[in-house]
Structures are given as C-alpha cells and as structure tokens.
Short mmCIF file of C-alpha atoms and ligand atoms in Angstrom, two decimals:
data_model
loop_
_atom_site.label_atom_id
_atom_site.label_comp_id
_atom_site.label_asym_id
_atom_site.label_seq_id
_atom_site.Cartn_x
_atom_site.Cartn_y
_atom_site.Cartn_z
CA MET A 1 -46.18 98.95 72.09
CA THR A 2 -48.38 95.97 72.98
CA ASP A 3 -51.96 95.84 71.80
CA LEU A 4 -53.28 96.37 75.32
CA MET A 5 -50.97 99.32 75.95
CA GLU A 6 -52.16 100.90 72.71
CA LYS A 7 -55.78 100.50 73.80
CA ILE A 8 -55.09 102.00 77.22
CA THR A 9 -53.14 104.89 75.71
CA SER A 10 -56.01 105.56 73.33
CA LEU A 11 -58.63 105.42 76.13
CA CYS A 12 -56.55 107.80 78.23
CA LYS A 13 -56.39 110.30 75.42
CA ARG A 14 -59.99 109.91 74.29
CA ARG A 15 -61.48 110.25 77.77
CA GLY A 16 -59.25 112.88 79.33
CA PHE A 17 -56.95 110.87 81.56
CA ILE A 18 -53.53 111.53 80.02
CA PHE A 19 -52.27 113.57 77.06
CA GLN A 20 -48.85 114.07 75.58
CA SER A 21 -47.29 117.27 76.86
CA SER A 22 -47.10 120.17 74.36
CA GLU A 23 -49.06 118.13 71.86
CA ILE A 24 -49.87 121.10 69.61
CA TYR A 25 -46.13 121.40 69.01
CA GLY A 26 -45.74 117.75 68.18
CA GLY A 27 -45.36 116.59 71.77
CA VAL A 28 -42.28 115.91 73.88
CA GLU A 29 -41.07 112.40 74.57
CA ALA A 30 -41.59 111.10 78.09
CA LEU A 31 -43.58 114.10 79.31
CA TRP A 32 -47.31 113.66 79.92
CA ASP A 33 -50.09 115.98 81.07
CA TYR A 34 -52.81 114.54 83.28
CA GLY A 35 -56.24 115.70 82.11
CA PRO A 36 -59.47 116.19 84.09
CA LEU A 37 -59.85 112.49 84.92
CA GLY A 38 -56.17 111.63 85.24
CA SER A 39 -55.51 114.39 87.73
CA LEU A 40 -58.46 113.32 89.90
CA LEU A 41 -57.16 109.76 89.78
CA LYS A 42 -53.70 110.89 90.86
CA ASP A 43 -55.15 112.96 93.69
CA ASN A 44 -57.22 110.02 94.92
CA ILE A 45 -54.11 107.82 95.02
CA LYS A 46 -52.17 110.50 96.90
CA ASN A 47 -55.02 110.93 99.38
CA GLU A 48 -55.20 107.18 100.04
CA TRP A 49 -51.44 107.17 100.55
CA LEU A 50 -51.64 110.08 102.99
CA LYS A 51 -54.51 108.43 104.84
CA LYS A 52 -52.65 105.13 105.19
CA PHE A 53 -49.14 106.37 105.89
CA VAL A 54 -49.57 109.73 107.61
CA GLN A 55 -53.09 110.11 109.04
CA THR A 56 -53.43 106.64 110.56
CA LYS A 57 -49.81 106.25 111.71
CA ASN A 58 -48.69 107.72 115.02
CA ASP A 59 -45.07 108.03 114.02
CA VAL A 60 -44.98 109.55 110.52
CA VAL A 61 -45.00 113.29 109.76
CA LEU A 62 -45.41 114.96 106.38
CA ILE A 63 -43.24 117.62 104.76
CA ASP A 64 -43.23 119.47 101.44
CA GLY A 65 -39.67 120.24 100.38
CA THR A 66 -38.40 122.22 97.40
CA CYS A 67 -37.49 120.79 94.00
CA LEU A 68 -34.36 122.97 93.91
CA MET A 69 -31.86 122.58 96.71
CA HIS A 70 -28.33 123.68 97.57
CA PRO A 71 -25.93 122.14 95.02
CA ASN A 72 -23.90 120.54 97.81
CA VAL A 73 -26.90 118.36 98.65
CA TRP A 74 -26.21 116.40 95.45
CA LYS A 75 -22.52 116.08 96.20
CA ALA A 76 -23.25 114.77 99.68
CA SER A 77 -26.03 112.44 98.53
CA GLY A 78 -23.74 110.85 95.96
CA HIS A 79 -26.05 111.72 93.07
CA LEU A 80 -23.43 113.80 91.26
CA GLU A 81 -21.10 110.87 91.22
CA HIS A 82 -23.42 107.87 90.99
CA PHE A 83 -26.81 108.86 89.56
CA THR A 84 -25.82 107.84 86.06
CA ASP A 85 -26.79 105.42 83.34
CA PRO A 86 -24.36 104.05 80.73
CA LEU A 87 -24.97 105.78 77.39
CA VAL A 88 -23.96 104.52 73.93
CA GLU A 89 -24.37 106.22 70.57
CA CYS A 90 -25.02 104.52 67.24
CA LYS A 91 -22.17 105.60 64.95
CA ASN A 92 -24.43 105.45 61.92
CA CYS A 93 -27.55 107.44 62.93
CA HIS A 94 -26.28 109.03 66.19
CA SER A 95 -29.28 107.80 68.22
CA ARG A 96 -28.43 107.33 71.88
CA PHE A 97 -29.40 104.43 74.11
CA ARG A 98 -28.85 102.96 77.53
CA ALA A 99 -26.10 100.38 77.16
CA ASP A 100 -27.69 98.09 79.75
CA HIS A 101 -31.03 98.15 77.95
CA MET A 102 -29.26 97.46 74.68
CA ALA A 103 -27.35 94.54 76.16
CA ALA A 104 -30.65 93.11 77.38
CA GLY A 105 -32.14 93.51 73.89
CA ARG A 106 -34.80 95.76 75.41
CA PHE A 107 -36.02 98.89 73.70
CA ILE A 108 -39.13 99.93 75.45
CA GLY A 109 -39.77 103.02 73.32
CA GLU A 110 -39.61 101.09 70.08
CA GLY A 111 -42.18 98.51 71.15
CA LYS A 112 -40.19 95.66 69.63
CA ALA A 113 -37.38 93.67 71.08
CA LYS A 114 -34.54 94.08 68.64
CA ALA A 115 -31.66 91.72 68.40
CA LYS A 116 -29.00 92.48 70.97
CA ASN A 117 -26.42 95.10 70.05
CA GLN A 118 -28.36 96.33 67.04
CA CYS A 119 -29.57 99.92 66.76
CA PRO A 120 -33.39 99.94 67.06
CA GLN A 121 -33.52 103.05 64.84
CA CYS A 122 -31.37 102.06 61.84
CA GLY A 123 -30.19 98.49 62.49
CA GLY A 124 -26.57 99.70 62.79
CA LYS A 125 -24.15 97.58 64.75
CA ASP A 126 -21.34 100.00 65.46
CA PHE A 127 -21.54 101.96 68.74
CA THR A 128 -19.37 104.27 70.79
CA SER A 129 -18.13 102.76 74.03
CA PRO A 130 -20.45 103.41 77.02
CA LYS A 131 -20.14 106.79 78.80
CA GLN A 132 -21.70 107.52 82.18
CA PHE A 133 -24.54 110.02 81.70
CA ASN A 134 -25.86 111.86 84.77
CA LEU A 135 -29.66 111.86 84.84
CA MET A 136 -30.08 115.06 86.85
CA PHE A 137 -31.39 118.15 85.04
CA LYS A 138 -29.07 121.11 85.48
CA THR A 139 -30.27 124.64 86.09
CA PHE A 140 -29.08 127.94 87.61
CA LEU A 141 -30.12 129.74 90.77
CA GLY A 142 -30.45 133.43 89.97
CA PRO A 143 -29.53 135.37 86.84
CA ILE A 144 -25.89 134.34 86.53
CA GLU A 145 -25.38 131.21 84.49
CA ASP A 146 -22.02 130.00 85.73
CA GLU A 147 -20.66 127.01 87.60
CA ALA A 148 -21.04 128.70 91.00
CA HIS A 149 -24.78 129.18 90.51
CA MET A 150 -25.51 125.80 89.03
CA THR A 151 -27.81 123.32 90.74
CA TYR A 152 -30.11 120.44 89.83
CA LEU A 153 -33.79 119.63 89.83
CA ARG A 154 -34.29 116.94 92.43
CA PRO A 155 -34.37 113.37 91.10
CA GLU A 156 -35.90 112.07 94.37
CA THR A 157 -37.71 113.67 97.31
CA ALA A 158 -35.61 111.86 99.90
CA GLN A 159 -32.88 114.45 100.33
CA SER A 160 -35.01 117.19 101.92
CA MET A 161 -36.12 114.63 104.49
CA PHE A 162 -32.48 114.04 105.40
CA THR A 163 -31.46 117.70 105.41
CA ASN A 164 -34.48 118.47 107.64
CA PHE A 165 -34.02 115.39 109.84
CA LYS A 166 -32.63 117.12 112.93
CA ASN A 167 -34.91 120.10 112.59
CA ILE A 168 -38.05 117.98 112.41
CA GLN A 169 -36.99 115.46 115.03
CA GLU A 170 -36.38 118.19 117.59
CA LEU A 171 -39.29 120.41 116.62
CA MET A 172 -41.84 117.60 116.72
CA ARG A 173 -40.12 115.86 119.68
CA LEU A 174 -39.93 112.57 117.79
CA LYS A 175 -38.33 109.43 119.18
CA LEU A 176 -37.00 106.53 117.13
CA PRO A 177 -38.49 104.84 115.24
CA PHE A 178 -40.28 107.56 113.25
CA GLY A 179 -40.80 108.53 109.65
CA ILE A 180 -40.82 111.64 107.50
CA ALA A 181 -43.07 111.38 104.46
CA GLN A 182 -43.31 113.42 101.31
CA ILE A 183 -45.05 113.43 97.95
CA GLY A 184 -43.43 115.62 95.36
CA ARG A 185 -42.27 116.31 91.85
CA CYS A 186 -39.01 114.72 90.66
CA PHE A 187 -37.07 115.08 87.44
CA ARG A 188 -34.80 112.65 85.60
CA ASN A 189 -33.32 113.06 82.18
CA GLU A 190 -34.01 109.46 81.20
CA ILE A 191 -32.20 108.07 78.15
CA THR A 192 -34.62 105.26 77.32
CA THR A 193 -38.24 106.30 77.37
CA GLY A 194 -41.47 104.82 76.08
CA ASP A 195 -44.12 102.37 77.18
CA PHE A 196 -46.52 105.26 77.67
CA THR A 197 -46.05 106.76 81.14
CA PHE A 198 -43.82 104.04 82.58
CA ARG A 199 -40.54 105.92 82.39
CA THR A 200 -40.93 109.68 82.19
CA ARG A 201 -38.73 112.70 82.75
CA GLU A 202 -40.99 114.37 85.30
CA PHE A 203 -43.10 112.52 87.85
CA ASP A 204 -44.35 112.44 91.46
CA ILE A 205 -42.67 110.25 94.03
CA ALA A 206 -44.34 109.31 97.32
CA GLU A 207 -41.76 108.14 99.82
CA ILE A 208 -41.02 107.76 103.50
CA GLU A 209 -37.68 107.94 105.24
CA TYR A 210 -38.23 105.79 108.31
CA PHE A 211 -35.50 106.34 110.90
CA VAL A 212 -34.69 103.40 113.15
CA LYS A 213 -32.14 102.29 115.70
CA PRO A 214 -29.16 100.57 114.04
CA GLY A 215 -29.60 96.85 114.49
CA GLU A 216 -33.39 97.11 114.18
CA ASP A 217 -33.19 97.98 110.48
CA GLU A 218 -33.72 94.47 109.13
CA LYS A 219 -36.91 93.98 111.14
CA TRP A 220 -38.31 97.32 109.95
CA PHE A 221 -37.32 96.55 106.38
CA GLU A 222 -39.58 93.47 106.40
CA TYR A 223 -42.36 95.52 107.99
CA TRP A 224 -42.26 98.17 105.27
CA VAL A 225 -42.19 95.65 102.41
CA GLY A 226 -45.45 94.28 103.83
CA GLU A 227 -46.99 97.73 104.33
CA TRP A 228 -46.11 98.78 100.78
CA GLU A 229 -47.48 95.61 99.23
CA ASN A 230 -50.72 95.93 101.21
CA PHE A 231 -51.18 99.48 99.99
CA PHE A 232 -51.26 98.29 96.37
CA LEU A 233 -53.67 95.49 97.24
CA ASP A 234 -55.91 98.00 99.05
CA LEU A 235 -55.97 100.15 95.92
CA GLY A 236 -57.41 97.14 94.11
CA LEU A 237 -54.39 95.73 92.24
CA LYS A 238 -54.71 91.99 91.71
CA LYS A 239 -52.45 89.89 93.91
CA GLU A 240 -51.37 87.70 91.02
CA ASN A 241 -50.05 90.77 89.18
CA LEU A 242 -47.67 91.73 92.00
CA ARG A 243 -44.41 90.09 93.02
CA ARG A 244 -41.23 90.89 94.94
CA TYR A 245 -37.82 91.21 93.32
CA GLU A 246 -34.68 91.13 95.45
CA HIS A 247 -31.87 93.26 93.97
CA PRO A 248 -28.63 91.32 93.69
CA LYS A 249 -25.86 92.76 95.88
CA GLU A 250 -23.79 93.91 92.88
CA ALA A 251 -26.71 95.92 91.44
CA LEU A 252 -27.62 97.88 94.60
CA SER A 253 -27.71 101.70 94.52
CA HIS A 254 -24.71 103.43 96.07
CA TYR A 255 -26.63 104.05 99.32
CA SER A 256 -28.35 100.70 99.75
CA LYS A 257 -27.62 97.65 101.88
CA ARG A 258 -30.70 95.84 100.59
CA THR A 259 -33.43 96.70 98.07
CA VAL A 260 -36.63 94.85 97.24
CA ASP A 261 -38.77 96.02 94.33
CA ILE A 262 -42.46 95.41 94.12
CA GLU A 263 -43.02 94.54 90.51
CA TYR A 264 -46.25 94.71 88.56
CA LYS A 265 -47.08 92.51 85.58
CA PHE A 266 -47.46 95.32 83.03
CA PRO A 267 -48.57 94.33 79.50
CA PHE A 268 -44.91 94.77 78.44
CA GLY A 269 -43.66 92.45 81.18
CA TRP A 270 -42.89 92.41 84.92
CA SER A 271 -41.40 95.81 85.81
CA GLU A 272 -40.72 97.92 88.87
CA LEU A 273 -43.74 99.53 90.45
CA ALA A 274 -42.17 100.49 93.77
CA GLY A 275 -39.17 99.79 95.97
CA ILE A 276 -38.04 99.46 99.56
CA ALA A 277 -34.40 100.21 100.35
CA ASN A 278 -32.29 99.96 103.47
CA ARG A 279 -30.27 103.19 103.11
CA THR A 280 -28.37 102.51 106.35
CA ASP A 281 -26.85 105.65 107.92
CA TYR A 282 -25.31 106.64 104.58
CA ASP A 283 -27.29 109.84 103.97
CA LEU A 284 -27.23 111.33 107.47
CA LYS A 285 -23.50 110.65 107.77
CA ARG A 286 -22.74 112.19 104.40
CA HIS A 287 -24.86 115.30 105.09
CA SER A 288 -23.16 115.69 108.48
CA GLU A 289 -19.80 115.47 106.78
CA TYR A 290 -20.60 117.92 103.95
CA SER A 291 -22.62 120.44 106.01
CA ARG A 292 -20.48 120.13 109.16
CA GLN A 293 -23.69 119.90 111.20
CA ASP A 294 -24.15 117.15 113.73
CA LEU A 295 -27.10 115.16 112.45
CA ARG A 296 -26.80 112.40 115.04
CA TYR A 297 -29.77 111.45 117.17
CA TYR A 298 -29.55 111.70 120.94
CA ASP A 299 -30.99 108.57 122.51
CA GLU A 300 -32.28 109.65 125.91
CA GLU A 301 -32.55 106.12 127.25
CA GLU A 302 -29.10 105.05 126.22
CA LYS A 303 -27.64 108.52 126.86
CA LYS A 304 -25.68 108.48 123.64
CA LYS A 305 -25.64 109.92 120.15
CA TYR A 306 -25.69 107.90 116.95
CA TYR A 307 -26.75 108.02 113.31
CA PRO A 308 -30.09 106.26 112.83
CA TYR A 309 -30.51 103.78 109.98
CA VAL A 310 -33.10 104.56 107.34
CA ILE A 311 -35.67 102.30 105.69
CA GLU A 312 -37.09 103.92 102.59
CA PRO A 313 -40.30 102.72 100.95
CA THR A 314 -40.79 104.62 97.69
CA VAL A 315 -43.17 104.66 94.74
CA GLY A 316 -43.96 106.77 91.68
CA ILE A 317 -47.58 107.94 91.58
CA GLU A 318 -47.74 107.73 87.77
CA ARG A 319 -46.55 104.11 87.89
CA ILE A 320 -49.46 103.37 90.24
CA VAL A 321 -51.83 105.09 87.79
CA LEU A 322 -50.52 102.96 84.93
CA ALA A 323 -50.74 99.73 86.93
CA LEU A 324 -54.29 100.56 88.04
CA LEU A 325 -55.40 101.31 84.49
CA CYS A 326 -53.89 98.05 83.19
CA ASP A 327 -55.42 96.07 86.05
CA ALA A 328 -58.87 97.63 85.75
CA TYR A 329 -59.23 97.49 81.96
CA GLU A 330 -61.70 94.92 80.64
CA GLU A 331 -63.21 94.47 77.20
CA ILE A 332 -66.55 92.79 76.74
CA LYS A 333 -67.10 91.64 73.19
CA GLY A 334 -70.72 91.86 72.07
CA GLY A 335 -71.75 94.09 74.97
CA ARG A 336 -72.47 93.59 78.67
CA THR A 337 -76.25 93.65 78.77
CA LYS A 338 -78.19 90.55 77.81
CA THR A 339 -81.37 92.52 77.20
CA THR A 340 -79.85 94.78 74.54
CA LYS A 341 -79.31 93.11 71.21
CA PRO A 342 -75.81 91.62 71.05
CA THR A 343 -73.66 93.88 68.91
CA LYS A 344 -70.28 93.60 67.31
CA GLU A 345 -69.25 96.49 69.51
CA VAL A 346 -66.65 95.94 72.17
CA GLU A 347 -67.65 97.53 75.48
CA ILE A 348 -64.98 98.76 77.84
CA LEU A 349 -65.28 98.47 81.59
CA LEU A 350 -62.75 100.22 83.80
CA LYS A 351 -63.13 98.41 87.09
CA LEU A 352 -61.32 100.95 89.25
CA ASP A 353 -61.74 100.64 93.00
CA LYS A 354 -64.40 102.87 94.60
CA LYS A 355 -61.75 104.78 96.51
CA ILE A 356 -59.81 105.86 93.47
CA ALA A 357 -62.26 106.06 90.56
CA PRO A 358 -62.08 109.71 89.42
CA ILE A 359 -65.81 110.17 88.88
CA LYS A 360 -68.01 108.57 91.48
CA ILE A 361 -71.47 109.48 90.19
CA ALA A 362 -73.10 110.20 86.82
CA VAL A 363 -76.46 111.96 86.86
CA LEU A 364 -78.59 111.32 83.79
CA PRO A 365 -82.07 112.38 82.67
CA LEU A 366 -83.72 109.38 81.00
CA VAL A 367 -84.16 111.46 77.84
CA LYS A 368 -82.94 114.94 77.06
CA ASN A 369 -85.98 116.21 75.19
CA LYS A 370 -88.25 116.33 78.27
CA PRO A 371 -87.47 119.62 80.04
CA GLU A 372 -89.01 118.41 83.37
CA LEU A 373 -86.62 115.43 83.43
CA VAL A 374 -83.61 117.56 82.52
CA LYS A 375 -84.55 120.09 85.22
CA LYS A 376 -84.92 117.36 87.85
CA ALA A 377 -81.64 115.67 86.88
CA LYS A 378 -79.82 119.01 87.08
CA GLU A 379 -81.28 119.57 90.56
CA VAL A 380 -80.04 116.13 91.67
CA TYR A 381 -76.63 116.92 90.18
CA GLN A 382 -76.42 120.21 92.11
CA LEU A 383 -77.55 118.44 95.28
CA LEU A 384 -74.78 115.84 95.10
CA LYS A 385 -71.95 117.95 93.66
CA PRO A 386 -70.75 119.39 96.99
CA HIS A 387 -70.36 115.87 98.39
CA PHE A 388 -69.07 113.69 95.53
CA ILE A 389 -67.24 114.14 92.24
CA CYS A 390 -70.18 113.89 89.83
CA GLN A 391 -70.80 114.39 86.16
CA TYR A 392 -73.98 115.28 84.32
CA ASP A 393 -74.59 113.61 80.96
CA GLU A 394 -77.58 113.95 78.66
CA LEU A 395 -76.05 113.10 75.29
CA GLY A 396 -77.23 109.98 73.43
CA SER A 397 -79.31 107.01 74.52
CA ILE A 398 -79.35 105.98 78.16
CA GLY A 399 -77.52 102.74 77.29
CA ARG A 400 -74.77 104.64 75.53
CA ARG A 401 -74.41 106.96 78.52
CA TYR A 402 -74.10 104.00 80.91
CA ARG A 403 -71.36 102.62 78.68
CA ARG A 404 -69.56 105.98 78.60
CA GLY A 405 -69.58 105.90 82.39
CA ASP A 406 -68.35 102.29 82.54
CA GLU A 407 -65.44 103.18 80.27
CA ILE A 408 -64.07 105.67 82.80
CA GLY A 409 -64.99 103.70 85.90
CA VAL A 410 -68.00 105.74 87.17
CA ILE A 411 -69.17 103.87 90.27
CA CYS A 412 -72.92 104.64 90.11
CA SER A 413 -75.23 106.17 87.55
CA ILE A 414 -78.36 107.93 88.74
CA THR A 415 -81.25 108.18 86.30
CA CYS A 416 -84.18 110.55 86.64
CA ASP A 417 -87.14 108.96 84.85
CA PHE A 418 -90.87 109.57 84.64
CA GLN A 419 -91.48 108.03 88.04
CA THR A 420 -89.08 110.58 89.51
CA LEU A 421 -91.53 113.30 88.56
CA LYS A 422 -94.29 111.51 90.52
CA ASP A 423 -92.54 110.39 93.70
CA ASP A 424 -89.07 111.97 93.89
CA THR A 425 -87.26 108.65 93.55
CA VAL A 426 -84.44 107.80 91.10
CA THR A 427 -82.71 104.66 89.91
CA LEU A 428 -79.13 103.95 90.93
CA ARG A 429 -77.12 101.63 88.66
CA ASP A 430 -74.10 99.78 89.99
CA ARG A 431 -71.17 99.80 87.52
CA ASP A 432 -69.94 96.25 88.07
CA SER A 433 -73.16 94.26 88.44
CA MET A 434 -75.31 96.63 86.33
CA ARG A 435 -78.09 95.96 88.88
CA GLN A 436 -80.39 98.87 89.65
CA ILE A 437 -82.14 99.98 92.82
CA ARG A 438 -84.72 102.70 93.31
CA VAL A 439 -84.13 105.18 96.10
CA GLU A 440 -85.55 108.46 97.37
CA ILE A 441 -83.71 111.60 96.31
CA VAL A 442 -83.60 112.83 99.93
CA LYS A 443 -81.64 109.70 100.90
CA LEU A 444 -79.19 109.81 97.99
CA GLN A 445 -76.30 111.40 99.85
CA GLU A 446 -76.47 108.87 102.67
CA ILE A 447 -76.85 105.90 100.30
CA ILE A 448 -74.01 106.93 98.03
CA THR A 449 -71.75 107.41 101.05
CA LYS A 450 -72.57 103.84 102.11
CA ILE A 451 -71.90 102.50 98.61
CA LEU A 452 -68.53 104.21 98.48
CA GLU A 453 -67.72 102.80 101.90
CA GLY A 454 -68.33 99.33 100.50
CA GLU A 455 -71.81 98.45 101.77
CA GLU A 456 -73.70 95.91 99.72
CA PHE A 457 -75.44 97.73 96.90
CA LEU A 458 -78.61 95.66 96.71
CA LYS A 459 -79.37 96.14 100.39
CA LEU A 460 -79.59 99.90 100.02
CA GLY A 461 -82.76 100.27 97.97
CA LYS A 462 -85.61 98.56 96.18
CA LEU A 463 -84.37 96.31 93.37
CA VAL A 464 -85.52 97.39 89.91
CA LYS A 465 -86.51 94.27 87.96
N1 GAP B 501 -35.58 107.76 96.79
C1 GAP B 501 -35.44 106.51 96.15
C2 GAP B 501 -35.79 106.56 94.75
O1 GAP B 501 -36.00 107.61 94.19
P1 GAP B 501 -36.14 105.02 92.64
O2 GAP B 501 -36.35 103.54 92.56
O3 GAP B 501 -35.09 105.62 91.80
O4 GAP B 501 -35.89 105.32 94.18
C3 GAP B 501 -38.63 105.62 93.14
O5 GAP B 501 -37.51 105.76 92.31
C4 GAP B 501 -39.88 105.22 92.37
O6 GAP B 501 -40.16 106.24 91.40
C5 GAP B 501 -39.76 103.93 91.55
O7 GAP B 501 -40.07 102.81 92.32
C6 GAP B 501 -40.77 104.17 90.46
O8 GAP B 501 -42.08 103.86 90.92
C7 GAP B 501 -40.72 105.68 90.23
N2 GAP B 501 -39.88 106.07 89.09
C8 GAP B 501 -38.54 106.04 89.01
N3 GAP B 501 -38.11 106.53 87.83
C9 GAP B 501 -39.22 106.89 87.15
C10 GAP B 501 -39.45 107.46 85.85
N4 GAP B 501 -38.46 107.80 85.05
N5 GAP B 501 -40.73 107.68 85.48
C11 GAP B 501 -41.77 107.37 86.29
N6 GAP B 501 -41.60 106.83 87.52
C12 GAP B 501 -40.36 106.60 87.95
#
C-alpha cells in the first residue's frame, strides 16, 4: 500500500470512518464496516446524488429493488454466462489470482508490483491455466438447498430497473426519454482485493437506466458523461484528478456498445471511479425473451412499439468515499497556526466539501473546568442538534480540539468563552481559513445555514482579531 493510502486507512480507523468487518475475529478481506463518520459521509453522498439526479430532474424516478431476484434474471441478463474473471492458481502455494491482473504485473492487495507471471505470495512461476470464475455469490431461496432453489445476490442494481421497466413506465405514465434510478447493495466475489476499500465484495451502487429512442442513444450518452463528471466536481473532487477512459471495443461488457469510465487519480494510480455504458436494447430484449412478456414501449406519436435503448451511468458509493478522502487529505508539517509555537507535529486537514462533511459543527467550551462555560456550551449544542449534525467536545486544550475537528473535516467550531457568559455571543471558527467571527447565539442557526450554503464566512459576523 502507498504511504498516503496507509495514512488514510489509519485516519479512517482512528476517527471512526471505516473499520475492517468482523475485526475481532481477525477481519475478512475486502469487507468493510462504515463507522459513525463513514456512514454519515456515505449518506451525504447518496443524498446529493438523489438531489441532483432524482429531485431536480423531471424525468427520473427512484426505485428500491431486492438484492435477491428470480434466478432466471441472471440467465437473461447474461451474468451467468459472462460475469466472470479469469482465475489462475499458483501450483506451489495454491494462492489464486486474476490472470489479467497477473499479466499486467498488478497485485493491488500486495501493495507491490511484482514481476509479471510471478506469484506475489511465494514467488512461484508455475500456474494452472486460466479458468473462468463467476463473481456472483450463490445462495438458496427457502429451506431446500438444491439446484432448483439456487439464486444469486445481485452484482448490480440495474436488473430490477429492467424487470420493472414496463410496470413503472405505465404506472407513472412516463414517455421517452426517462430514467429509473436506484441506490442499493451489490455483491461480487472478487478474486483480487486490496487497496483499502477500492475493490470490495459488498458495496452500494448508484445507477440510472435512462431509456431513450433508438437513434438518440449517442446524443444521450454524451449528455450523461457530462452529468456524471459534473456530479464529482460538485462534490469537490479536483478537476485535475479526474479523466475519461474510453473502453476499447474488444474489452466492452457483453451488453455494451460503448463504455466510458471516469477515472480518479488514486494514490495507487488512475483507476475507475464510475462508468457510463450504452447498453442498447440488450437487456429489455433478453428479459422479453426469457420472461415471454412484451417489454416494448408503445410510442404514441409514431403509433408503434419498439425496444428503447438504455444509457447507464453508474458509480460505487464507496469508491466516491475513497476518492473524496484522498482528495481532501492534507498534511501540514509544523502546524497550521502561526501564533502557536511551531511544532514537529504534523497536522491533518480533511478539506471535505460543506455538503458532504459528516460533522458540520463542533461545540466547545473554552475550558472544561468552568461549569458555567460547560453548561452554556451544552445548551448551544442542544439548540443546534436538531438542525445540523454536531458534536460536543471538551477534552484537551482548545487548540487540540480545533485540530481534532480539522482532521475529520468539521466545517465550523463554535467556542463558548467568558464573553459568552456576559453577552450571549460565541466565536465561530472556519475550518479552512481558521478565521473567527463573533456572533449572537440567537442567530447561530441562520448563520450556520448560510455558511453551509456557501455564503462568505467573514461577512456573517464580527471578525475576531
Ligand atoms: N450496472 C453496471 C455496473 O454494475 P460496473 O462498472 O461493474 O457496472 C459499477 O460497476 C460501479 O461500481 C463501478 O464504476 C465502481 O464505481 C463500482 N464497483 C464495481 N466493482 C466494485 C467493487 N468490487 N468494489 C467497490 N466498488 C465497485
């Protein structure tokens, strides 16, 4: 793992963003639990996604499909046949790897690029020939564990948007073009894992199946690449860390006519953050064929039925989390404040965007051994709690508490000091500039709302010199 990835992994564990699943039992590879801060961060990303792609669009509706579906779904979708990776086994130590990753000399989990065709575990050079390994997790519906009751945990959310296409189109009286959106849990039995949360076996996908008239698909494809890219920029990712990657024809998924990935410059190299695929009419045709239901769309203007084409923008929520953490992470050697004595300490600043930072406000009494200050700070905390995600912190010096907030991206810190006891005002400290303003407690809710909406901090109160 790179130095930066190690630091981010350590911060995530130390501050309650992300932990290894089942850690008390030694952990499980490629499964991660999101802690108090990580789960808020994920929710904020999902909410921004819903706001941008469902709430403010006129033509996109949301659904919440099941993770288990009829087994024939996976026959029709082509996943049973094609959702595979080539697997090789080292004949010496019996470790298993993805043949394509091995050929590229890339072993993410090991954190070191080994020479091509050499086992990253034991250095062995003798491997079995590649076998296709299906990435879907098998399970059984009901108490009988036989072939007839076998199904799979979904590896993508897309399929329930296809199986519900006709239902939703008719029920909601939708006309082309329109989209069905979903955020949901997906499962893949990945062979190569590692690089923290980059490639995991359980994760949330946010995707849209956007149904269009055949012939208009290429225009809509371009539109959705732009929309997807803008979403990541709106979340605060730096433009220079994003790029497009066009999949070569021979590497396209079985359903795709064209795929563009949006890649992020992760510390371990440019890698897929999200994708946009032109799935053509593949899925609706296949589900019509396998279910014997007519899933064609009736075009009232043209008075004819046809299978719409589908443009699919997709992204994994955890990949967004990882990209945001990498993008936002800054280290300041010797400390941020000029007034405090320069130290050898390295201060961490997590410059997460206001919209997605998990904790917006920290409420702090200047010192914890003055009961009147503690009481006042707790009152302010209770006052703000129904409106913003806040934390109360009284442990250690005020400087140390500011730094603890900076490390997790707290947008503003409110301090109750001795003047608060006289005039019911508090100081508000801005995370990025470290400037402070003094404001009245009664106006706090309004002022914080303005700050979170992006108004200029220094205009909202009296500057503290
Ligand atoms: N319905 C299309 C589809 O599922 P995909 O490229 O296989 O496309 C969608 O996956 C997104 O899910 C990817 O762009 C990536 O962000 C995320 N993703 C895929 N595999 C993942 C894994 N093993 N762990 C975490 N995220 C993953």
